[in-house]
Coordinates of C-alpha atoms in Angstrom, one line a residue:
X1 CA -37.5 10.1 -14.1
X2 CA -37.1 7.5 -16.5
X3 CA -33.6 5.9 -16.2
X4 CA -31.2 5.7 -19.4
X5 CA -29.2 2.2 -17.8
X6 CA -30.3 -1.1 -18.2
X7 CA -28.6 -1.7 -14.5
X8 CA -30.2 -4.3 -12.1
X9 CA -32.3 -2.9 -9.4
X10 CA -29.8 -1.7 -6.8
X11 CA -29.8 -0.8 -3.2
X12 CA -26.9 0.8 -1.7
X13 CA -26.4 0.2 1.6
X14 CA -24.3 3.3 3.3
X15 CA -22.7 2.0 6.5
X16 CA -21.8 5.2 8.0
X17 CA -23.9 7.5 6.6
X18 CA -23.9 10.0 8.7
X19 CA -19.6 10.6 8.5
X20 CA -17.9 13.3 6.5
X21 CA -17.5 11.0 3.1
X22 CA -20.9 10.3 2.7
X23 CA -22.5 13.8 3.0
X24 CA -19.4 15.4 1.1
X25 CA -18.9 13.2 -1.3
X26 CA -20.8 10.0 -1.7
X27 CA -25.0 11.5 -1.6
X28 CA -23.9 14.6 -3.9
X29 CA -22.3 11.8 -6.2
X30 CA -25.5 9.6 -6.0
X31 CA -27.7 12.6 -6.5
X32 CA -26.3 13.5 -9.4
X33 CA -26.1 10.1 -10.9
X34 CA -29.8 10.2 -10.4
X35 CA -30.0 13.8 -12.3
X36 CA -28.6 12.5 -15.0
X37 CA -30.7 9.2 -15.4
X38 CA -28.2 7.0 -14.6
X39 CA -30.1 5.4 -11.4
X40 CA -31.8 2.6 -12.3
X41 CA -35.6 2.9 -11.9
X42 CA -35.7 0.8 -9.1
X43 CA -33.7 2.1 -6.5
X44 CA -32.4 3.0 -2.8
X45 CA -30.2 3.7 -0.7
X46 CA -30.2 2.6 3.5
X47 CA -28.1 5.2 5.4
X48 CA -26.6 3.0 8.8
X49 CA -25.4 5.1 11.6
X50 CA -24.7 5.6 15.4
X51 CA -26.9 8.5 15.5
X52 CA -30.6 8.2 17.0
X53 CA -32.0 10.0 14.0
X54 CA -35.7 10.0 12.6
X55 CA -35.8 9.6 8.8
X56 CA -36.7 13.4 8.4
X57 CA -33.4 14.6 10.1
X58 CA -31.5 12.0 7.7
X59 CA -32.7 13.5 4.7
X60 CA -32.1 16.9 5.7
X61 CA -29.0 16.4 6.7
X62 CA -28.1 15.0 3.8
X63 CA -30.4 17.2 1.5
X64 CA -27.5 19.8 3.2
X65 CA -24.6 18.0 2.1
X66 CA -25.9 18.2 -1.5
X67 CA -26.8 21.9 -1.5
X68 CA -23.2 22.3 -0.5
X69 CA -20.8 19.4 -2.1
X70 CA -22.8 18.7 -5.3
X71 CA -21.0 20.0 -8.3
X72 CA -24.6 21.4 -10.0
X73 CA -24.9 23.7 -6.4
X74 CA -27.9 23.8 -4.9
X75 CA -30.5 21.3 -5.7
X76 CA -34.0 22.0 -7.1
X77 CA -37.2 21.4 -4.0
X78 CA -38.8 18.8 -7.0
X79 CA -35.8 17.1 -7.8
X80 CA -34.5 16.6 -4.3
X81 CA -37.9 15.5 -3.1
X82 CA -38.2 12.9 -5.9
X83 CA -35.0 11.4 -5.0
X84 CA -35.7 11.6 -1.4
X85 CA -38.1 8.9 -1.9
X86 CA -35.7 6.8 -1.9
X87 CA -33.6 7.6 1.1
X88 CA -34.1 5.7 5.1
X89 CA -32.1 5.4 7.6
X90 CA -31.5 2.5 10.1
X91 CA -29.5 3.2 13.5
X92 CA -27.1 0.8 15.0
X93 CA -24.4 -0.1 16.1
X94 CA -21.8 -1.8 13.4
X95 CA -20.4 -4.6 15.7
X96 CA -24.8 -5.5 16.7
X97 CA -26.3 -9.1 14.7
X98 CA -29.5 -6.7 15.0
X99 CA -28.0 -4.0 13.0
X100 CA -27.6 -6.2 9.7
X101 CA -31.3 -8.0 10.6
X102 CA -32.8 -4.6 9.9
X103 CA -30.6 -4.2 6.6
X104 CA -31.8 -7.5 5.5
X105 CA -35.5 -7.1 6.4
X106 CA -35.4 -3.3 4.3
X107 CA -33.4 -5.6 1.4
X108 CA -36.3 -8.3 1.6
X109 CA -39.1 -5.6 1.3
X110 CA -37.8 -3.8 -1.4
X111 CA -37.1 -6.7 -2.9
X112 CA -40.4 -7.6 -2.6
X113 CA -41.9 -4.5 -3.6
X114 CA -39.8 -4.3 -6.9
X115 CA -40.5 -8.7 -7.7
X116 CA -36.8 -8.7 -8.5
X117 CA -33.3 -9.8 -6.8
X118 CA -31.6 -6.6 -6.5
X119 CA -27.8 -5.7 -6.8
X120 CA -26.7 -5.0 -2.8
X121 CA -23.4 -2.9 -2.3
X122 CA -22.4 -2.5 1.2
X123 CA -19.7 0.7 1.3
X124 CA -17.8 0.4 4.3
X125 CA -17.7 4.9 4.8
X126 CA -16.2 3.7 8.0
X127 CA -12.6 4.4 10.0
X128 CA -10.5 1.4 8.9
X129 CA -10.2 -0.4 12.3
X130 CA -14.1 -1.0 11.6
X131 CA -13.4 -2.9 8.3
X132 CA -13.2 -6.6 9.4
X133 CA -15.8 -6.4 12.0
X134 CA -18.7 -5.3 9.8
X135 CA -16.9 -7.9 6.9
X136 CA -17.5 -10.7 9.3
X137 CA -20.9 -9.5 10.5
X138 CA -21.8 -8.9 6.8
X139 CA -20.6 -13.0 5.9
X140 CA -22.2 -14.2 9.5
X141 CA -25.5 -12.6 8.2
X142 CA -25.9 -14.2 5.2
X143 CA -25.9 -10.4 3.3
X144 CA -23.0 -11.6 1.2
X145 CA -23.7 -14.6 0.3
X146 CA -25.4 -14.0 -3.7
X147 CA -21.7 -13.9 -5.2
X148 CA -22.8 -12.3 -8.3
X149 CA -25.2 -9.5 -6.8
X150 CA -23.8 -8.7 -3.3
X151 CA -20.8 -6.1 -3.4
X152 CA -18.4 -4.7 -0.8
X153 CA -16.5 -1.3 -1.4
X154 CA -13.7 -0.4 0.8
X155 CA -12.0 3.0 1.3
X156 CA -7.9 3.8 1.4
X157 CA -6.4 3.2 3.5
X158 CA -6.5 -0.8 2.9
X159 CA -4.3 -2.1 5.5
X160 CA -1.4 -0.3 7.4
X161 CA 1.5 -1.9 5.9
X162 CA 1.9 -5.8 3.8
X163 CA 1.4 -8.1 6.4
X164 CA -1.8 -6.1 7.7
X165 CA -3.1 -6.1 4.0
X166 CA -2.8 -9.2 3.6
X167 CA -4.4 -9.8 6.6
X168 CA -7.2 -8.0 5.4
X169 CA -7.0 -9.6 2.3
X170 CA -7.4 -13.0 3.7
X171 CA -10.0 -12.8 6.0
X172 CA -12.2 -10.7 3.1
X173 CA -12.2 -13.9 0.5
X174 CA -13.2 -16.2 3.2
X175 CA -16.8 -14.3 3.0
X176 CA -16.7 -12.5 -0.5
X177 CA -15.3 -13.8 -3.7
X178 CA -12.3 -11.1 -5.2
X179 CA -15.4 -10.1 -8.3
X180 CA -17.5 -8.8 -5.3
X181 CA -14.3 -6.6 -3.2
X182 CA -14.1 -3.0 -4.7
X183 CA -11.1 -1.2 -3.3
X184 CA -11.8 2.4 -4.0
X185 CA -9.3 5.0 -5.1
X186 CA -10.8 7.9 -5.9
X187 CA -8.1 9.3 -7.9
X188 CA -8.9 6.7 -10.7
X189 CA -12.6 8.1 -11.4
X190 CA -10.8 11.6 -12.6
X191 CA -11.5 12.7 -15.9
X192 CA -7.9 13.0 -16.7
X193 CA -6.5 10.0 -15.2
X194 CA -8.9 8.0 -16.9
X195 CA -7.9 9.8 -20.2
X196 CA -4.3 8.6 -19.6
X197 CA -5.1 5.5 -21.4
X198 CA -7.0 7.0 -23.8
X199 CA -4.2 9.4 -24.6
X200 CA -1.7 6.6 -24.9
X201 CA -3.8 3.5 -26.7
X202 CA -5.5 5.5 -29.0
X203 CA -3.0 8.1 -30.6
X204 CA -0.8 6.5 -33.0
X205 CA 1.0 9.1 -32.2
X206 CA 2.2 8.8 -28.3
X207 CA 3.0 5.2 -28.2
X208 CA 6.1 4.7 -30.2
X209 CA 7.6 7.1 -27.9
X210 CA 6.2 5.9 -25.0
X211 CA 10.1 4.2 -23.8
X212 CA 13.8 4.5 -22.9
X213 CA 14.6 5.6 -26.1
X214 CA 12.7 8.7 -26.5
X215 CA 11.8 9.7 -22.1
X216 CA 14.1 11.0 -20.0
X217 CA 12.2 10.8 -17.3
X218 CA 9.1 11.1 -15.2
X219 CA 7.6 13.3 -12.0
X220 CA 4.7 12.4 -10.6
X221 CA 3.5 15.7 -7.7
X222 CA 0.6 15.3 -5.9
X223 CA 0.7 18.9 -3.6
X224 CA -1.9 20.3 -1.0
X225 CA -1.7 24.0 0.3
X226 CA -4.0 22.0 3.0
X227 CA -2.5 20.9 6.2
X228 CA -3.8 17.6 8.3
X229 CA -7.1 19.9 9.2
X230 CA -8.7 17.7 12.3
X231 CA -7.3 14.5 10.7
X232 CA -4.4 14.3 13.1
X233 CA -5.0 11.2 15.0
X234 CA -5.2 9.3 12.0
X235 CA -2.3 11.3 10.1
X236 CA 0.5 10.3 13.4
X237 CA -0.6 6.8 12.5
X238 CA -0.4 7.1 8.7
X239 CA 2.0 9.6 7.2
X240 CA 2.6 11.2 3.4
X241 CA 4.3 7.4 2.2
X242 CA 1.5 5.4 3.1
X243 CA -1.7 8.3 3.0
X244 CA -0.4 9.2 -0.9
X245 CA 2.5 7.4 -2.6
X246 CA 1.3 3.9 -1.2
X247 CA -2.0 4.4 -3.9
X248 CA -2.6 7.4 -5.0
X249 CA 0.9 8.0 -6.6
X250 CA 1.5 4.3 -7.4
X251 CA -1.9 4.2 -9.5
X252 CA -1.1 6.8 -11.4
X253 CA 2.7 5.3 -12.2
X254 CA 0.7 2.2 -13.4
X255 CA -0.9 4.3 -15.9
X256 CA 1.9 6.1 -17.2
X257 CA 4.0 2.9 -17.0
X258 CA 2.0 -0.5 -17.9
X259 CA 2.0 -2.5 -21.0
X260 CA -0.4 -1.7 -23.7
X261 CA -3.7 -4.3 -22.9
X262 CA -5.0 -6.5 -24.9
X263 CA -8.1 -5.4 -24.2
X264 CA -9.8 -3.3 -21.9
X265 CA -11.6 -6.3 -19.5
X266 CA -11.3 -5.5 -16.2
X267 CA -8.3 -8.3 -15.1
X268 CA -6.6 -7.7 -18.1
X269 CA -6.0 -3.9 -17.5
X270 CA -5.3 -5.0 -14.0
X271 CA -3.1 -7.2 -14.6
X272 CA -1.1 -4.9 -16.9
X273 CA -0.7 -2.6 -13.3
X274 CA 0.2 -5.7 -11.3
X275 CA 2.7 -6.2 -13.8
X276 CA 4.8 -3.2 -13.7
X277 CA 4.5 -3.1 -9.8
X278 CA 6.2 -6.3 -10.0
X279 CA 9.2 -4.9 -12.2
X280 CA 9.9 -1.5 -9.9
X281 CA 13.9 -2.3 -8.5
X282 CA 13.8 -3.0 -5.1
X283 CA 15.5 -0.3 -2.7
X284 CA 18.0 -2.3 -0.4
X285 CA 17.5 -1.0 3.7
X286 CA 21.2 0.6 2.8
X287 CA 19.7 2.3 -0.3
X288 CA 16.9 4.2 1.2
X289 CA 18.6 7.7 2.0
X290 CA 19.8 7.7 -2.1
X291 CA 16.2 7.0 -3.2
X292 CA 13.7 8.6 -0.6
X293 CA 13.2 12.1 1.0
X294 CA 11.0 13.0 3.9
X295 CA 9.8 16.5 5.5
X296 CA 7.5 17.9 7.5
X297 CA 6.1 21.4 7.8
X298 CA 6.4 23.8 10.2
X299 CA 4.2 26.9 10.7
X300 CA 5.0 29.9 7.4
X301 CA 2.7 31.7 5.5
X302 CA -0.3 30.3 2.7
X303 CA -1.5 32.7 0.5
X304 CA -0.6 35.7 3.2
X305 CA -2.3 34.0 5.7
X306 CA 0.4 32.6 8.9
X307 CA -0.3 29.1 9.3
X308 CA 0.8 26.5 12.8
X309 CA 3.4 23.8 11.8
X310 CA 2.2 20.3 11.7
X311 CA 3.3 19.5 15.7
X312 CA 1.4 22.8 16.7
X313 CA -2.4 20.9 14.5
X314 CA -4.9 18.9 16.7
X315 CA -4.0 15.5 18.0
X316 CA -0.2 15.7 16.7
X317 CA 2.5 15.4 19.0
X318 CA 4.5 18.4 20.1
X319 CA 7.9 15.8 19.4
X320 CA 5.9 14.1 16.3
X321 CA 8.5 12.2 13.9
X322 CA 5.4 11.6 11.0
X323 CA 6.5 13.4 7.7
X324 CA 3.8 15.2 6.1
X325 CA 5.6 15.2 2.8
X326 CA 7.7 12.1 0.9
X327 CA 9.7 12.1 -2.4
X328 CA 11.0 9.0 -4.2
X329 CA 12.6 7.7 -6.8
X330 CA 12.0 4.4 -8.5
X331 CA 13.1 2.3 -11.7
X332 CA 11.2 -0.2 -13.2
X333 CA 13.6 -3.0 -14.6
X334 CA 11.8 -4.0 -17.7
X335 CA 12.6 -3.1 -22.0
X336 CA 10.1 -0.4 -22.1
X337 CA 11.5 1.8 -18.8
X338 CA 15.1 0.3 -18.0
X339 CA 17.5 3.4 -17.0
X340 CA 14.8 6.1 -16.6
X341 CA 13.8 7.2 -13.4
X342 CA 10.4 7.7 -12.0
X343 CA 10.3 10.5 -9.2
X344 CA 6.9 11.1 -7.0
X345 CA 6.3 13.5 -4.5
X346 CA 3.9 14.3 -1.9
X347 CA 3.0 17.1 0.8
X348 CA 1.0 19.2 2.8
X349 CA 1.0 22.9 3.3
X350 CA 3.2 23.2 -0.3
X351 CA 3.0 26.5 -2.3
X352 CA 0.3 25.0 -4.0
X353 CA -2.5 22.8 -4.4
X354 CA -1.7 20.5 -7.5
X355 CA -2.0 17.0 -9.0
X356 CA 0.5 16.9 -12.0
X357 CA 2.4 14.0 -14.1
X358 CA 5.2 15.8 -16.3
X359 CA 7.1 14.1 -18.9
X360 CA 10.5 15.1 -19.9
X361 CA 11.7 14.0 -23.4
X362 CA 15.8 13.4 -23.8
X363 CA 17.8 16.2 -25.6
X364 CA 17.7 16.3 -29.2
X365 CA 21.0 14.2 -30.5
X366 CA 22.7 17.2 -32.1
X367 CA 22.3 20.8 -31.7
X368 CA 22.6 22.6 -35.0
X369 CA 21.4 25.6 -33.7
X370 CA 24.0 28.9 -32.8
X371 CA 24.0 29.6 -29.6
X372 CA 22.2 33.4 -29.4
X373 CA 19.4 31.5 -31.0
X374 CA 19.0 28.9 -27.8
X375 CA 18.9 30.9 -24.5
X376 CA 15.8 30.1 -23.6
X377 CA 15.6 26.3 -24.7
X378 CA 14.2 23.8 -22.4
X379 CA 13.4 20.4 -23.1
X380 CA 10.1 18.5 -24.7
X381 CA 7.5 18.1 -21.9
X382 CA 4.4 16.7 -21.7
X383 CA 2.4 17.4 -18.5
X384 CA -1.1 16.1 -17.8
X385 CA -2.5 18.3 -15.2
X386 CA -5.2 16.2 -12.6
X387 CA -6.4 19.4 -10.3
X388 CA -7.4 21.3 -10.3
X389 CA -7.4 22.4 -13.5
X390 CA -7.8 19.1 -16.1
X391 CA -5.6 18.8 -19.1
X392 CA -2.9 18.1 -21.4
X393 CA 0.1 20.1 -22.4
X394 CA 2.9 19.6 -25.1
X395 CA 5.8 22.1 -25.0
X396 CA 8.2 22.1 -27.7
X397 CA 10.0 24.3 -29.2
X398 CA 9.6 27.8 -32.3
X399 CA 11.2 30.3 -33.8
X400 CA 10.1 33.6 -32.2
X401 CA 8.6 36.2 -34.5
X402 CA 11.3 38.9 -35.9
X403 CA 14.2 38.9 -38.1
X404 CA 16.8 36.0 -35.9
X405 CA 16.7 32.8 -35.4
X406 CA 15.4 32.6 -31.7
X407 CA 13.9 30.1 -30.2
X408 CA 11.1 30.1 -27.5
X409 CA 9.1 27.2 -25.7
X410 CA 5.6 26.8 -26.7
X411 CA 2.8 24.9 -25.3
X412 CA 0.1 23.2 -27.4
X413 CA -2.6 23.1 -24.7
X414 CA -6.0 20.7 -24.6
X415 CA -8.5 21.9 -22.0
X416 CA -11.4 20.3 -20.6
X417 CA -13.5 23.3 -19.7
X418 CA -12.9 24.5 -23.4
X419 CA -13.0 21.3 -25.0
X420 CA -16.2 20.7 -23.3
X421 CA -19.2 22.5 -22.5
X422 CA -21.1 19.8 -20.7
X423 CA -20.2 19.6 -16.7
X424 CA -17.5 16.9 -15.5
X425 CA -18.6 13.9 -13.3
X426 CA -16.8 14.3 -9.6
X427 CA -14.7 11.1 -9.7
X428 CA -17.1 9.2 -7.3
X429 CA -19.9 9.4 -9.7
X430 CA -18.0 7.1 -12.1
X431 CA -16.7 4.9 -9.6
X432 CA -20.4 4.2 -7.9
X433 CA -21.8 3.6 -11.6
X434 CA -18.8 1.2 -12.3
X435 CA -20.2 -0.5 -9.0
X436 CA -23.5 -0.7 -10.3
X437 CA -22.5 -2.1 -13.4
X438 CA -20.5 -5.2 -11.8
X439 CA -17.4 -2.8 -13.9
X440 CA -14.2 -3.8 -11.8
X441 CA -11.4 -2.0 -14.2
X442 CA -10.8 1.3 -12.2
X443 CA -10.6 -1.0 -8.8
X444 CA -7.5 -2.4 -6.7
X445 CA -7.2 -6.0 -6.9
X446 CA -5.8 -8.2 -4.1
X447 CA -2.2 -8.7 -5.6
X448 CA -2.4 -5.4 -7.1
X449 CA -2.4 -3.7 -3.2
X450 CA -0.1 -6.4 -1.9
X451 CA 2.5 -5.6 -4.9
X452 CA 2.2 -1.7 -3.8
X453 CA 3.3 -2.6 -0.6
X454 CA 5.8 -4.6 -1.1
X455 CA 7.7 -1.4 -2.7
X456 CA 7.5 0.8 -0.3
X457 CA 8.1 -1.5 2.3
X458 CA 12.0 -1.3 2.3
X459 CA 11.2 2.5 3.0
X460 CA 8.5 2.1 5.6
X461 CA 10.4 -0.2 7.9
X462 CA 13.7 2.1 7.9
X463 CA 11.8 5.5 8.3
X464 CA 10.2 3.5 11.4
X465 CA 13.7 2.1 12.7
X466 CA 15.6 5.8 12.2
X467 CA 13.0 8.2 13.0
X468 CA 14.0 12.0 11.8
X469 CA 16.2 14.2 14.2
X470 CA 15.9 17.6 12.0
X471 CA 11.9 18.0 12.1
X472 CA 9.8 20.2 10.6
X473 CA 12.5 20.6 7.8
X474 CA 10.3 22.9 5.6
X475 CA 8.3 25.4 6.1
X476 CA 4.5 25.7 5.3
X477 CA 4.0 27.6 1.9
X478 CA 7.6 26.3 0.4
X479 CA 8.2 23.4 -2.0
X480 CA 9.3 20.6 0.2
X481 CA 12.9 20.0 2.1
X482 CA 15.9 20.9 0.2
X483 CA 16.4 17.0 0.6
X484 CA 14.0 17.0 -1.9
X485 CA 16.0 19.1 -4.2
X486 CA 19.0 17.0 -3.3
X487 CA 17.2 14.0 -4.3
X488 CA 16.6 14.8 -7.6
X489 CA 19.2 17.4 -8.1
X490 CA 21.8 14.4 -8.3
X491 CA 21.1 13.3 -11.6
X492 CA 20.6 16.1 -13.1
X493 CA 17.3 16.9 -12.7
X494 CA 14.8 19.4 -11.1
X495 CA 11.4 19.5 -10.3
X496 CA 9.4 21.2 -12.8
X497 CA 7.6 24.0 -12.2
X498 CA 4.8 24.4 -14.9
X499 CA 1.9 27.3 -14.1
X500 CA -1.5 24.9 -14.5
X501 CA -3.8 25.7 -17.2
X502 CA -6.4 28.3 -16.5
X503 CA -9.8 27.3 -16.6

């Protein structure tokens, strides 16, 4: 299958391969990067594990993975067994010299095989605690040392709080330059975050707008009917602040919120991010109960089905102070934003599952209207929906049809599934081709994850001073704490509730 890229040989180097990530998510993105001829001709990928596994048993359990994950269903016997080909496995432990001696001997053979230098990413699909070790190991190796065609990609969480990511940060540029760190959010390969910035740089339309003047303000949701499934260890040590806001959230408030770039290089769109990170209004330790909200679940009902609270899921504590939901509210102190607030939220078990930004336009400046003719006016919105339905809304208002004056809100809807007939890329497929092509625009940068931090920091430390007394303050199926409400509620506001666009 004759490749349509012009990208370096590659191997990918999956350390973990045998974990959740890379048989959901990561082989059923590579796979279909390789449908679609975006693999380079000469290509691999070397699965590392713990597990004593022959290479047969590796490819079946990921030939699984795709059958189930892949967004094209289940794969076709040719196809898979052509991309097979170039699948292995090596087993070993992630703290053993011997381990990453193996990696560099398959490296040097393929390298061999192909009479090129190929482009080497090592993803770390590993629990965080694992992160320096196999960094260290990787530098001590000599795997890392080509500083234009050795790469390192690291999953969220990236450090625990400021002074542990830049902890991290530190010891990772004493082995790898920042052009060879990828810090993966998944959330910026989405079809619709991505078209954020189109939306905004390249409608003549939007931009003017786009401030103070014209935005009331701005709510950012991020919902899951899910609970913590079997991710409780790591949720009593994590939380809805840092799992969520901390990236996630914060990304997509650097989208809606940055300067227009110059141009669309990589540190120049970055640094557009870093720069409105740097303008958000610190919260004072007395300010925290005005600006921030937290909750967690207790056992209700999910689409009629009774659910456990969160202290009631596996490996939670029966007395367990960790919220499972977080709300706040944040300024940004530049021309562009000053006086308009920013509110992001975050839970589990909500009503429903939902990834949403909605913009609320300010009042028109005089109502000319009679009052029969306005009972069901509601302000301009714009809503970008992420998931799980992808799109863009506009409601404004129109005179019903008949014989009064009555007005009605509308939407003016753009749909991807309409818009589009050909099948959306899963956000990992664009990130792992951005890899490929050295493309480091839709990654975190070092300041850029320190600056994030640094925000939420003020909240962090006096959430972990005064832990909650009235937990679980919500109950499983509902829309948050009535804190949340409050929060929001007190300048006026409320959180919109838009039905998503059908697909």
């Amino acid at each position: 299958m004759k490749s349509k890229t012009k990208i370096n040989p590659t191997i990918i180097v999956i350390l973990g391969a045998m974990g959740d990530l890379a048989w959901r998510k990561l082989l059923p993105a590579i796979y279909n990067l390789y449908l679609d001829k975006w693999i380079p001709d000469e290509f691999a990928v070397i699965g590392v594990g713990h597990g004593k596994l022959n290479i047969k048993e590796f490819k079946k359990h990921l030939h699984d993975g795709v059958d189930k994950f892949s967004r094209r269903g289940k794969s076709k016997k040719n196809e898979w067994n052509n991309f097979a080909e170039c699948l292995s496995y090596q087993s070993g432990e992630f703290n053993a010299s011997s381990t990453y001696s193996g990696i560099e001997k398959q490296i040097k053979d393929l390298e061999k095989k192909w009479k090129a230098t190929a482009t080497c990413i090592f993803y770390l699909a590993v629990p965080p605690n694992t992160f320096e070790e196999i960094a260290m190991k990787l530098g001590a190796s000599g795997l890392a040392k080509n500083k234009i065609q050795s790469r390192i990609v690291i999953e969220k969480p990236f450090g625990h709080d400021l002074d542990s990511a830049k902890h991290l940060n530190d010891l990772l540029h004493t082995i790898f330059d920042e052009s060879q760190i990828y810090r993966i959010d998944h959330y910026l390969g989405k079809e619709t975050v991505q078209n954020i910035l189109a939306f905004r740089f390249a409608n003549a339309l939007f931009e003017p707008t786009w401030n103070r003047n014209y935005i009331d303000s701005i709510q950012i949701t991020v919902s899951e009917q899910l609970g913590v499934e079997n991710r409780g260890n790591y949720y009593e040590t994590a939380g809805a602040l840092r799992d969520m806001i901390q990236n996630h959230l914060l990304q997509l408030f650097c989208l809606i919120a940055m300067e227009p770039p110059v141009s669309f290089e990589a540190d120049e769109v970055r640094n557009r991010k870093v720069d409105v990170l740097n303008a958000i209004r610190k919260i004072r330790p007395e300010e925290v109960h005005q600006n921030a909200v937290r909750g967690q679940y207790g056992p209700g009902w999910i689409q009629g089905k009774k659910v456990i609270g969160y202290r009631q899921e596996p490996d939670v504590s029966k007395t367990s102070t960790k919220e499972t939901f977080a709300a706040v509210k944040l300024f940004i102190d530049n021309w562009r934003w000053q006086g308009v607030p920013f509110y992001l939220r975050t839970g589990k078990r909500m009503n429903e599952t939902i990834s949403v930004i909605t913009i609320q336009f300010k009042p028109i400046p005089h109502q000319s209207f009679p009052a029969e003719a306005t009972g069901n006016w509601q302000p301009n919105r714009l809503i970008l929906n992420i998931q799980p339905h992808m799109g863009i809304r506009m409601r404004f208002q129109a005179k019903r049809p008949g014989l009064k004056m009555v007005l009605y809100p509308v939407d003016m809807q753009f749909n991807y599934n309409e818009s589009y007939s050909s099948g959306t890329p899963e956000a990992y497929e664009t990130l792992l081709l951005d890899i490929m092509e050295g493309d480091s625009t839709l990654f975190m940068r070092a300041d850029q994850v320190e600056a994030a931090w640094k925000v939420l920091m003020p909240i962090i430390n006096s959430w972990d001073i005064n832990p909650s007394v009235n937990f679980p303050n919500y109950d499983a199926g509902m829309q948050g704490p009535e804190d949340a409400e409050a929060l929001i509620a007190r300048d006026g506001h409320s959180w919109s509730i838009i039905p998503p666009e059908k697909s």
